[in-house]
XYZ file of C-alpha atoms in Angstrom:
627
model
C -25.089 -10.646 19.154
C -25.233 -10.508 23.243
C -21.760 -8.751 22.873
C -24.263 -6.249 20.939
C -27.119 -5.763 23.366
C -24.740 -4.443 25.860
C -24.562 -1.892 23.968
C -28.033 -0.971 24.073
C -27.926 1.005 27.260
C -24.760 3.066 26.015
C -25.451 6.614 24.716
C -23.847 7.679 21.355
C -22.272 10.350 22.867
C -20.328 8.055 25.251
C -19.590 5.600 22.948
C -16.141 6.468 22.492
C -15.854 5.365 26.145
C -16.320 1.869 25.672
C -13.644 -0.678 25.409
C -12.129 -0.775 22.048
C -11.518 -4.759 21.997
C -15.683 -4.760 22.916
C -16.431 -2.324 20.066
C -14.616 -4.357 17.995
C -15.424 -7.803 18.554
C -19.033 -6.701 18.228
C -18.866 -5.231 15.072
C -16.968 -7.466 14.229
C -19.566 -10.303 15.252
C -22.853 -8.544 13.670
C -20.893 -8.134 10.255
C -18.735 -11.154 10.001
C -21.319 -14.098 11.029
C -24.433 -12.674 10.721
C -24.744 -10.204 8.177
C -22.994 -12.069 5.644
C -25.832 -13.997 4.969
C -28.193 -11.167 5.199
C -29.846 -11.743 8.667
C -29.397 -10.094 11.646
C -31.825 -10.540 14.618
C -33.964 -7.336 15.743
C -32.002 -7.021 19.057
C -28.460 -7.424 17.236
C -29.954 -4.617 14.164
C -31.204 -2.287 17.362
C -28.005 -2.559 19.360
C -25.241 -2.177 16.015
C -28.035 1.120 14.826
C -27.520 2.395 18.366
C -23.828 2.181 18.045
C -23.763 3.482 14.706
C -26.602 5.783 13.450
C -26.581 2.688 10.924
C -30.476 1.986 9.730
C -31.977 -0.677 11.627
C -32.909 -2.635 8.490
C -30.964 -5.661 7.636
C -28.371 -5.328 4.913
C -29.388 -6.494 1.690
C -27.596 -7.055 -2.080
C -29.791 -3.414 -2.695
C -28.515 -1.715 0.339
C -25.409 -3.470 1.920
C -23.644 -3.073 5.157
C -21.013 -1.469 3.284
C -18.936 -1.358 -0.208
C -15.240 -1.126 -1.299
C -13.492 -2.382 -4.400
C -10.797 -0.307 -4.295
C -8.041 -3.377 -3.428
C -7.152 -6.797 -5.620
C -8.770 -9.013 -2.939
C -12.026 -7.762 -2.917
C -14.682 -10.208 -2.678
C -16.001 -12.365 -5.201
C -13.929 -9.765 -7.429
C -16.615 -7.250 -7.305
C -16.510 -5.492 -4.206
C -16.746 -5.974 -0.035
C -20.295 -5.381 0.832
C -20.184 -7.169 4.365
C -16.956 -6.665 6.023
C -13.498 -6.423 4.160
C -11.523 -8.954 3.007
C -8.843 -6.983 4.748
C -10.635 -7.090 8.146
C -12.057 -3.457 7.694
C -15.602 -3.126 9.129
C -18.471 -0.868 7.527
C -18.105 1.360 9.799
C -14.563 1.976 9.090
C -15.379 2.142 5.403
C -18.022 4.609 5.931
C -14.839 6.808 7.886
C -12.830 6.348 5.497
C -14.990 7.697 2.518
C -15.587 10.349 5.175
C -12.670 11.364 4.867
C -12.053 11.224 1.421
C -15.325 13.560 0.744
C -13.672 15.674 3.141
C -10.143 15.835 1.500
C -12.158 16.887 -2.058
C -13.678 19.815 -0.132
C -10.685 21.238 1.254
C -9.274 20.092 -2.641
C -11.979 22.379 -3.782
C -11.760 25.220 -1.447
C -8.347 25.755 -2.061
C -8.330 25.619 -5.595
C -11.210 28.815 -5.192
C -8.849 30.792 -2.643
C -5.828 30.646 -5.336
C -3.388 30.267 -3.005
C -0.766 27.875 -1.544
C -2.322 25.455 1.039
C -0.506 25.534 4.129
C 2.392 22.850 4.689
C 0.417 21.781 7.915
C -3.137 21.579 5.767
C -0.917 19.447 2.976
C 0.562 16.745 5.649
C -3.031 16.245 7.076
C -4.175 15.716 3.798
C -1.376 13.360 2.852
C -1.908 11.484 6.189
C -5.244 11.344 6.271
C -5.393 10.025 2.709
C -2.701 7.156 3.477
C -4.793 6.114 6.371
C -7.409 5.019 3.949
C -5.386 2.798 1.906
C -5.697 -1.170 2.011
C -4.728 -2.168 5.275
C -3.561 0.916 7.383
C -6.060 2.434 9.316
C -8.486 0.193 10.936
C -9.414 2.207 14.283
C -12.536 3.893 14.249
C -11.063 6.553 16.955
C -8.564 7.498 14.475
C -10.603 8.156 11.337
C -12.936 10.095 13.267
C -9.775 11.779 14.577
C -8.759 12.434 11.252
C -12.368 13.402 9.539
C -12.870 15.985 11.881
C -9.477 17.819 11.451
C -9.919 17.722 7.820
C -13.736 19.429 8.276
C -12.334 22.184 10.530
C -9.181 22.799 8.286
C -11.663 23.067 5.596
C -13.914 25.318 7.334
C -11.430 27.649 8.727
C -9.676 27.926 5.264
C -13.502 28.511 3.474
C -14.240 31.291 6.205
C -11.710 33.188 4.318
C -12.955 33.011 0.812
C -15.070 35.805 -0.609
C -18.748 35.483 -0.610
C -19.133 34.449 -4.396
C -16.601 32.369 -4.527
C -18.052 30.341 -1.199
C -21.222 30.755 -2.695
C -19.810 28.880 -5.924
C -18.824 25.758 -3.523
C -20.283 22.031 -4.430
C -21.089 20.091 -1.483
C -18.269 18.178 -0.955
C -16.866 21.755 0.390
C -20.111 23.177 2.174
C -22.104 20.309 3.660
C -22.019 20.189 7.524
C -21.139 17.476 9.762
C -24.135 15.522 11.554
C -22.179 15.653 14.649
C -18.668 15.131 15.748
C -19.001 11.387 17.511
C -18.377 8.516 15.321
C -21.907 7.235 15.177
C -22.903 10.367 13.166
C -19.860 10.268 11.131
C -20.527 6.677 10.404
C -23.981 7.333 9.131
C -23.000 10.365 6.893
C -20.010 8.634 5.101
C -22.949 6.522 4.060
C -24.302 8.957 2.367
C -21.179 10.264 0.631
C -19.301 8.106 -0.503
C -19.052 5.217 -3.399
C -21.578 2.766 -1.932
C -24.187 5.751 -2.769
C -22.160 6.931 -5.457
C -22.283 3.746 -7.414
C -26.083 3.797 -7.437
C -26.367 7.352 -9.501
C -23.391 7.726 -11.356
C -22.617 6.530 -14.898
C -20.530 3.474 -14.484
C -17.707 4.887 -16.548
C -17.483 7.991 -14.913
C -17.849 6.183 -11.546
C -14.930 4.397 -12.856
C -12.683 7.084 -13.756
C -13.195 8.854 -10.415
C -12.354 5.917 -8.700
C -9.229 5.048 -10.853
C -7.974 8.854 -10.241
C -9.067 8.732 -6.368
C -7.068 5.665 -5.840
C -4.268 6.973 -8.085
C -4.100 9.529 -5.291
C -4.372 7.695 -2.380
C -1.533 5.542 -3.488
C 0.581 8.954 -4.040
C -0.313 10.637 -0.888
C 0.942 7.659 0.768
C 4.349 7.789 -1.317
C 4.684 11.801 -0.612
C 3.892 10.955 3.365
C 7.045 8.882 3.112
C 8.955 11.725 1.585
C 7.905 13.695 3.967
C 9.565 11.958 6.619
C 12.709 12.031 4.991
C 12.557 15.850 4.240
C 10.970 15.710 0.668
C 8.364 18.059 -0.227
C 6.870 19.189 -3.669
C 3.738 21.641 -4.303
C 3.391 19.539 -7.995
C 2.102 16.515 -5.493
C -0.581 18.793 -3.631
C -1.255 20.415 -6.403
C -2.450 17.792 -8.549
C -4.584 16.423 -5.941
C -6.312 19.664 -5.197
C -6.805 20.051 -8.635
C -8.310 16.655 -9.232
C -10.589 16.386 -6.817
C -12.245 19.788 -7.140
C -12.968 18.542 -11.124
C -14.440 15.557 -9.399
C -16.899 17.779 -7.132
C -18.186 18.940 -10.200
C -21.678 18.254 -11.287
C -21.285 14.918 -13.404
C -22.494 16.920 -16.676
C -19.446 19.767 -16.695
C -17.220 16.134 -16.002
C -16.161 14.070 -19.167
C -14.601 10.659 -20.219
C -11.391 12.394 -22.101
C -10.707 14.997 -19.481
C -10.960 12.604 -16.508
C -8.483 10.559 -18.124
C -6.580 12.998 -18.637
C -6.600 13.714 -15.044
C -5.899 10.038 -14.328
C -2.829 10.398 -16.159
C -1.694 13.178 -14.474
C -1.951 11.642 -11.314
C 0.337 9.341 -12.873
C 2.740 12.331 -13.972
C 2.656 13.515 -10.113
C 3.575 10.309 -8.768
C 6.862 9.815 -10.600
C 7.871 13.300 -9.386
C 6.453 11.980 -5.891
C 8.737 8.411 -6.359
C 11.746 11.074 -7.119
C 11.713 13.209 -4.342
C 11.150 10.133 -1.856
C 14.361 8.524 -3.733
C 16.460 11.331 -3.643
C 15.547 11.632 0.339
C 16.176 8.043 1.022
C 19.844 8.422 -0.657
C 20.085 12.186 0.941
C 19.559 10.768 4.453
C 20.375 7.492 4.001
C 23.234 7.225 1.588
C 23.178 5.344 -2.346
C 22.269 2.133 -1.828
C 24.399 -0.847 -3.076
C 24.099 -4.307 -3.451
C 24.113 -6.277 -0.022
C 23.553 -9.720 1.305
C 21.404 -10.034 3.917
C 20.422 -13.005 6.193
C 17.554 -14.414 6.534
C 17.865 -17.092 9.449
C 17.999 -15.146 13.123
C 20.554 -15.356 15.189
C 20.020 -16.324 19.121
C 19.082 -13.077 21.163
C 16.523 -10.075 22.329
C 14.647 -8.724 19.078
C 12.355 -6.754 17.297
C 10.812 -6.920 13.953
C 9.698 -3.785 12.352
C 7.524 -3.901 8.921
C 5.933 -1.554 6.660
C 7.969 0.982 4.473
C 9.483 3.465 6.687
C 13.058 4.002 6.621
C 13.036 6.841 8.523
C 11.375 4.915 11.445
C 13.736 2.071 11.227
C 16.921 4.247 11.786
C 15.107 5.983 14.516
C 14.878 2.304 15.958
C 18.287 1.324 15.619
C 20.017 4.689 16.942
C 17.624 3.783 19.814
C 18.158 0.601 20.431
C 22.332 0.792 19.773
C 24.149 -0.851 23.115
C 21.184 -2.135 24.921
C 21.846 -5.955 23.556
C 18.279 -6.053 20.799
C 19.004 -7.328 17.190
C 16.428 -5.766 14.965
C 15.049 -7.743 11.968
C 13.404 -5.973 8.725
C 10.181 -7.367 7.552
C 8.134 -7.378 4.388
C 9.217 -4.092 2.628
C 12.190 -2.877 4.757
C 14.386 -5.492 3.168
C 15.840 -3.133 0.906
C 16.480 -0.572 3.901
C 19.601 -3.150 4.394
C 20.977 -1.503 1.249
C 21.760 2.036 2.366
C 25.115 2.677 4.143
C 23.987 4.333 6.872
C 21.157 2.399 7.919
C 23.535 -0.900 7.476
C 25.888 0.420 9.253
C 24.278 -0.522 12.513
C 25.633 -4.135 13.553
C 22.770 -5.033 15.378
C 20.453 -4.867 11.684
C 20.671 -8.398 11.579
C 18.603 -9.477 8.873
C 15.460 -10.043 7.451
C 12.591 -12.261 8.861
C 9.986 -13.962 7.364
C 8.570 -12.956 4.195
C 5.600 -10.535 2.314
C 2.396 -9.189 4.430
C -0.415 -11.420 4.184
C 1.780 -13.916 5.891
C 2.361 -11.900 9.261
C 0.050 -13.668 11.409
C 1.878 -16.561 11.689
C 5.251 -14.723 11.299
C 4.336 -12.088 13.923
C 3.378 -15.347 16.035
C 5.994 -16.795 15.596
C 8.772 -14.104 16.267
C 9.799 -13.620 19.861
C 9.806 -10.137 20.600
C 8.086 -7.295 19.703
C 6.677 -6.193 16.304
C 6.309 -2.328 15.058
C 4.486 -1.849 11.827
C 5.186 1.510 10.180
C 3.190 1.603 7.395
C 0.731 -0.701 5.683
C 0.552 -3.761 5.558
C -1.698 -4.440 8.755
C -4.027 -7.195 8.771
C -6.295 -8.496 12.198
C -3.684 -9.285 14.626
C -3.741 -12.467 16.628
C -4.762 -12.661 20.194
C -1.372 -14.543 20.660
C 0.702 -11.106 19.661
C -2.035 -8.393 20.441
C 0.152 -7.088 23.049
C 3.806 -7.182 21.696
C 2.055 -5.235 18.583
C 2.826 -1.648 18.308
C 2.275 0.933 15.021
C 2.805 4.114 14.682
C 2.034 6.871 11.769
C -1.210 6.690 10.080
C -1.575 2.825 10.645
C -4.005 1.471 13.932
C -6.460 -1.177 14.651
C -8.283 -0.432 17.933
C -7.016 -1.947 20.794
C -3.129 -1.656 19.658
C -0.755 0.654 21.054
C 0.458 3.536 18.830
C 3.663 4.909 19.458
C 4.014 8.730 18.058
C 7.275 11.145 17.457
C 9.693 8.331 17.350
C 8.782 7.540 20.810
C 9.893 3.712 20.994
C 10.749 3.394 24.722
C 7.524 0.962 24.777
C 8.936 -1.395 21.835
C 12.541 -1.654 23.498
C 10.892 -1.984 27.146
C 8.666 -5.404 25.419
C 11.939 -6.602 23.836
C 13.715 -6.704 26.976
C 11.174 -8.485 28.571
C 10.254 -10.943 25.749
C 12.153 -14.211 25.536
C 14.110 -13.835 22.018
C 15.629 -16.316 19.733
C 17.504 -19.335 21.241
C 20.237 -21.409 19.401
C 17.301 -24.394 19.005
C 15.329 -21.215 17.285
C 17.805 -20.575 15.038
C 18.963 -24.342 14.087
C 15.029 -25.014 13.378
C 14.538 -21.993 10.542
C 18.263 -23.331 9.161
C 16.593 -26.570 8.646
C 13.647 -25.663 7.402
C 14.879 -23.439 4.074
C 17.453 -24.072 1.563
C 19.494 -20.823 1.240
C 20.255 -18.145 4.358
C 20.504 -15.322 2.423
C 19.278 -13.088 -0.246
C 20.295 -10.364 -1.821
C 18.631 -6.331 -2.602
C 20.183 -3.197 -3.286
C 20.280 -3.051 -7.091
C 18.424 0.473 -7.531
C 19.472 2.454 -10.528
C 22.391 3.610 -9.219
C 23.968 0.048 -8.976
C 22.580 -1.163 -11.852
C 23.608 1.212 -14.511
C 27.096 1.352 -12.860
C 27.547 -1.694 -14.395
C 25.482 -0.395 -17.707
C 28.453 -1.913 -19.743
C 28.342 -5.134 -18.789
C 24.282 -5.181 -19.331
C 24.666 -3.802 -22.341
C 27.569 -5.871 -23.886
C 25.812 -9.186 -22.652
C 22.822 -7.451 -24.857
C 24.574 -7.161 -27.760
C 26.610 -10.434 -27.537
C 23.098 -12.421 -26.984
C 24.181 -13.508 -23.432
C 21.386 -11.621 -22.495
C 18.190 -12.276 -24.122
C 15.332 -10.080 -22.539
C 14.798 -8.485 -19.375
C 11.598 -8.786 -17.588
C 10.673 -6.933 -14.518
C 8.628 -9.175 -12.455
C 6.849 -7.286 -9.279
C 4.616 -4.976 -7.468
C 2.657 -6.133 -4.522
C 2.141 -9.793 -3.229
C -1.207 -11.258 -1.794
C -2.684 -14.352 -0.256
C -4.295 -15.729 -3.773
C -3.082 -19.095 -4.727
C -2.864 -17.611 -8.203
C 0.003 -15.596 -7.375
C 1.966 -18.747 -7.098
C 2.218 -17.670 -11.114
C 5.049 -15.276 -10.679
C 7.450 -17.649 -8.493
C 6.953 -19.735 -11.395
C 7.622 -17.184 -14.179
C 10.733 -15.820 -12.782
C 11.869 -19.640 -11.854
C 11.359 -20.926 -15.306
C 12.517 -17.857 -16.846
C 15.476 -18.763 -19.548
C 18.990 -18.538 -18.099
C 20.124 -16.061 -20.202
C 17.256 -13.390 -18.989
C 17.529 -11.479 -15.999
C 14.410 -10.246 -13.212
C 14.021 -6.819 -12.123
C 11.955 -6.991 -8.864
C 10.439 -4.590 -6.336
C 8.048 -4.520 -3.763
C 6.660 -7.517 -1.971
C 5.862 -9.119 -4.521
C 9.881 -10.279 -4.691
C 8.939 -13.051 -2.062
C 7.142 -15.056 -4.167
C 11.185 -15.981 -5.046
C 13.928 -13.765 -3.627
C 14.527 -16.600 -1.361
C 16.065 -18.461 -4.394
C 19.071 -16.296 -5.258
C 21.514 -19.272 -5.528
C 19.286 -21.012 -7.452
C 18.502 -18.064 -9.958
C 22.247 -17.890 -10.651
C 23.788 -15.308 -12.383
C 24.339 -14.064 -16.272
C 26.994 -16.298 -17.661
C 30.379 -15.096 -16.684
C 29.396 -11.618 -15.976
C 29.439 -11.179 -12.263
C 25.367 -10.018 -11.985
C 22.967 -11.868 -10.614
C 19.879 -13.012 -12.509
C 17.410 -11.819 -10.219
C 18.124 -7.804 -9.393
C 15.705 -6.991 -5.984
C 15.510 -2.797 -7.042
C 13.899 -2.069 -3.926
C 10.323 -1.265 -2.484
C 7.436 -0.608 -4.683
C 7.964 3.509 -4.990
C 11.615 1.916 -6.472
C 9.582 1.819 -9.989
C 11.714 4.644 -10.612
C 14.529 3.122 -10.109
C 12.996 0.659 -12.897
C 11.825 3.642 -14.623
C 15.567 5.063 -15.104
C 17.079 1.761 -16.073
C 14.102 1.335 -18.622
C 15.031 5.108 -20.344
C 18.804 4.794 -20.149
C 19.092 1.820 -22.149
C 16.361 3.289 -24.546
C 18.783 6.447 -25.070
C 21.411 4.300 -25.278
C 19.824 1.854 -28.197
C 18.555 5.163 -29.488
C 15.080 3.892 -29.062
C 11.908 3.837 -26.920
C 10.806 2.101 -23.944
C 8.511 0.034 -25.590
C 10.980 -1.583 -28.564
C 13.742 -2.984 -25.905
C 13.958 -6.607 -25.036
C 12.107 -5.948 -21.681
C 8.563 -7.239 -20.794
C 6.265 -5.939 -17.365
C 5.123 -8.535 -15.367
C 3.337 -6.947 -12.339
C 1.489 -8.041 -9.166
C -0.895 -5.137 -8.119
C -2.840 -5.442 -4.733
C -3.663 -1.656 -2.993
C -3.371 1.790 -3.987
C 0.397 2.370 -4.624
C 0.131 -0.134 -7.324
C -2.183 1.843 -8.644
C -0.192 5.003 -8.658
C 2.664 2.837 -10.090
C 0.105 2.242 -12.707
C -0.831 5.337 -13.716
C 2.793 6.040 -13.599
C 4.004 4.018 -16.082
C 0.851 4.790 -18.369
C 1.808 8.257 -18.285
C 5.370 7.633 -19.533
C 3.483 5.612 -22.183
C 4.813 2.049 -21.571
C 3.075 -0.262 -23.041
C 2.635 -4.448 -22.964
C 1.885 -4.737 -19.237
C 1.283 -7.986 -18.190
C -1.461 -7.207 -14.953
C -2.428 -9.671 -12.261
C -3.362 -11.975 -10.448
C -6.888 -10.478 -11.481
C -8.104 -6.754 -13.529
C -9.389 -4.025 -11.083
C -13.311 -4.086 -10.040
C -13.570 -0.708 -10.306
C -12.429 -0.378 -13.940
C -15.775 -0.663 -16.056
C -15.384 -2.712 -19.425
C -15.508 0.686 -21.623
C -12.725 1.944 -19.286
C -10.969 -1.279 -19.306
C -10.781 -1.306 -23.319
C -9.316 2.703 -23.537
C -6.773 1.359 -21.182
C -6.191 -2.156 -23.338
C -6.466 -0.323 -27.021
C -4.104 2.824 -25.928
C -1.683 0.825 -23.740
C -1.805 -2.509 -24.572
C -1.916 -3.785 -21.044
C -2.958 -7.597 -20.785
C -4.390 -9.611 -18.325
C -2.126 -12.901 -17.297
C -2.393 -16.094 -19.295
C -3.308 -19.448 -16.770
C -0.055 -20.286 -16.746
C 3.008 -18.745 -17.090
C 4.710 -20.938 -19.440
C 2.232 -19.518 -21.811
C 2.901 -15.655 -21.491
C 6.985 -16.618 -21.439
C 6.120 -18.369 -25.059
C 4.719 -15.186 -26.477
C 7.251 -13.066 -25.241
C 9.920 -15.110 -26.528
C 8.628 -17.534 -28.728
C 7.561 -21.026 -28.463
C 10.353 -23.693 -27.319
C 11.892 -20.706 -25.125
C 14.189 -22.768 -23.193
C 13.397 -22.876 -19.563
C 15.370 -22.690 -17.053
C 13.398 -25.268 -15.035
């Protein structure tokens, strides 16, 4: 709270020039410790409502600091109404449904012009949208940044329209910014977005909304990565422009059927959107195959890079080629060892440390810098804060951001960092069992060997697939999967993806492989947009048993946590699959009523306690574990 009064004295409209780690730490410090338990002294509410534009009444259960439910984490499995789980602070929230308000007026205004949205107006869109995810965007600068390029590329492209069709305009595409500064951003994404929302709305519409809103935020992310890699499709713009001016509606022209509808075709979008982003990782990057990869460091100058981006990676390692810096992939680049021309590069080395919600002691730990190129970004340490770079839509204030591929800064911090040593390396041998995994099994691998599969199908060698993954978290529930896929019979095989493969990817020796066949039990498909690779494995052997999806020996076992989860989601709902197994815990945003269309037309289930239990009504009791 004295970190607060000194704010007092500032003016809002020099706010922006006080020190980011201040700004932080005392928002951080009003909403953390002291509004959690709904006090807050008069000087601390006077000197956070100066900051913000906030009211200078405490938060309360009726009127909280701030709420989100839009990840798995969320508190008390309802929603964040302090500060985030994540780390993200209400002001940040209030940005971020800025910006989403935003994106559904431009959504609206160019549905009414009837034309093609510019490619520059669809990247913002898409970038803007990913910075709102779970763990991206956490700097206040930036979201205003990106609010107020959305409001005038909205503007300019509404000046345009003809008068009755302006005049026809909900408010989402007509209502004016309080100001430009962040304080008066702050205060009007309170007013706009679903903390408000969630008071008037029916709770099943609310739901829907959210479910689509989500559903986009998780493919605009997906399409951003495209992007990079050349990939572009107007379906992907398209849908979201569409959806979100039926949002803007009134809630009485809005129903139940036609917002599911929507929903689902969110989900139709995004497995064009996982496409395109597959066929530009293979364009650029070459088919990926199956490839061991270390996981214990070897003794030199380094840097880590996390996130998603492939692109970014490369960029990294044509960079850094002859200057004497092994590079280690982190979290979801693991499967970027796959592709022949990113492996290629001798100085890849291998992969450190495991999913995201582990990185502060990994990033710690590691000595050399760390670039994170997507999400996930959690509250970095004071003991890495400054060998911590991102670039693209992620920030947190106080972190360098590196744009255009401009890693000069990274290399410089590796060359002055200390690196691993041979007394490095012998530790982390000591410490784990096997020094390798193995990932590149995408659909092109796997159903080159589609014989094999299906001959070890038909001769009962193997039993039943199950795809087991999605996105990992900190939950001690989650310990669930690592024990599915480990006590998973020995004649079934796990299709993996995302992060969620580190709850056992580090066990590939262990996990074996299928009898006499040659494949591995455990088949790591790639990130979490490679549910298309899953996807095309899935439909090939259902053409080939001249079947559907739903009536071959495969079961879903998935891990959601943020918003590409639930794209994947909608995804798979729109091809119709059926018999999901969901977890660690159901969405807060999904309303019972909701909930049950989604259970009675899908058949999606929530886990059992244990997973002994779901593996005996899959395959019947006495299933023979491998355990």
């Amino acid at each position: 709270l004295s970190m607060l009064s000194t704010l007092r004295s500032a003016s809002r409209a020099h706010l922006s020039r006080v020190p980011a780690t201040l700004r932080q730490a005392a928002i951080r410090s009003a909403t953390r410790r002291t509004w959690r338990s709904g006090e807050i002294g008069a000087i601390g509410r006077r000197a956070f409502a100066h900051w913000t534009g906030a009211s200078l009444a405490p938060a309360t259960s009726e009127d909280p600091a701030m709420f989100c439910f839009q990840c798995e984490q969320t508190e008390n499995g309802t929603g964040c109404t302090t500060i985030g789980v994540c780390g993200k602070t209400p002001e940040a929230a209030a940005l971020q449904d800025l910006i989403v308000y935003a994106t559904r007026g431009i959504s609206e205004v160019v549905a009414a012009s009837g034309k093609e949205a510019s490619p520059e107006m669809n990247h913002l869109v898409l970038e803007a949208l990913f910075a709102t995810l779970t763990n991206v965007n956490f700097d206040v600068d930036a979201l205003t940044k990106y609010a107020n390029d959305l409001m005038k590329a909205r503007d300019e492209l509404r000046a345009s329209l003809p008068a009755d069709k302006a005049a026809a305009l909900n408010d989402p595409a007509t209502f004016a910014l309080l100001g430009e500064d962040a304080g008066s951003m702050i205060l009007q994404g309170n007013t706009v977005g679903v903390k408000s929302r969630r008071k008037t709305l029916d709770q099943d519409v609310l739901s829907l909304q959210e479910l689509i809103t989500y559903g986009i935020k998780g493919m605009a992310a997906y399409a951003h990565h495209a992007w990079a890699v050349g990939r572009q499709d107007k379906v992907i713009t398209d849908t979201i422009y569409k959806a979100f001016a039926y949002i803007n509606q009134p809630v009485e022209k809005q129903s139940v059927q036609e917002l599911v509808g929507l929903a689902l075709e969110v989900g139709g979008s995004n497995v064009r959107t996982m496409e395109i982003l597959n066929e530009g990782h293979k364009s650029r990057f070459g088919v990926p195959e199956p490839t061991q990869v270390s996981t214990v460091p070897v003794p030199g100058k380094c840097i880590l890079v996390s996130g998603h981006d492939i692109n970014d990676l490369e960029a990294l390692l044509r960079m850094t080629e002859g200057k004497g810096i092994n590079v280690y992939t982190h979290g979801e680049l693991l499967p970027a060892h796959a592709y022949p021309l990113v492996k290629k590069y001798p100085h890849l080395v291998g992969n450190y440390g495991g999913a995201w919600q582990v990185q502060k002691t990994e990033f710690a730990d590691f000595p050399g810098p760390v670039l994170v190129t997507t999400n996930c970004l959690i509250e970095p340490r004071a003991s890495y804060r400054d060998r911590l770079f991102t670039t693209n839509a992620v920030g947190w204030e106080g972190i360098r951001h590196v744009t255009n591929h401009d890693f000069a800064p990274i290399i410089e911090a590796a060359l002055e960092a200390e690196g691993f040593d041979e007394d490095d390396v012998e530790e982390i041998k000591s410490e784990t069992k096997e020094h390798y995994t193995m990932t590149g099994f995408g659909h092109d691998a796997v159903l080159g060997v589609a014989d094999k599969i299906i001959g070890a199908i038909d001769a009962g060698a193997l039993r039943h697939i199950f795809l087991v993954g999605g996105c990992d978290g900190s939950e001690g529930e989650r310990s669930y999967y690592t024990d599915f896929a480990m006590q998973a019979p020995r004649d079934t095989a796990i299709l993996t993806l995302g992060c969620g493969k580190y709850r056992f990817n580090k066990r590939f020796e262990e996990m074996g492989f299928l009898g006499d066949s040659g494949i591995p039990r455990m088949l790591d498909m790639g990130q979490c947009n490679d549910a298309y690779s899953a996807v095309r494995v899935a439909l090939a052997l259902a053409e080939h048993y001249k079947t559907d999806v739903n009536q071959l020996p495969l079961s879903l076992v998935i891990s959601w946590f943020e918003q590409k989860a639930v794209a994947v989601f909608l995804s798979l709902l729109h091809l119709g699959v059926q018999n999901i197994r969901l977890g660690p815990t159901l969405p807060a945003f999904v309303s019972p009523n909701v909930l049950n269309v989604i259970v009675d037309n899908f058949n999606v289930s929530p886990l059992a306690a244990d997973a002994k239990t779901d593996l005996e009504a899959i395959l019947g009791p006495g299933f023979a574990s491998a355990e």
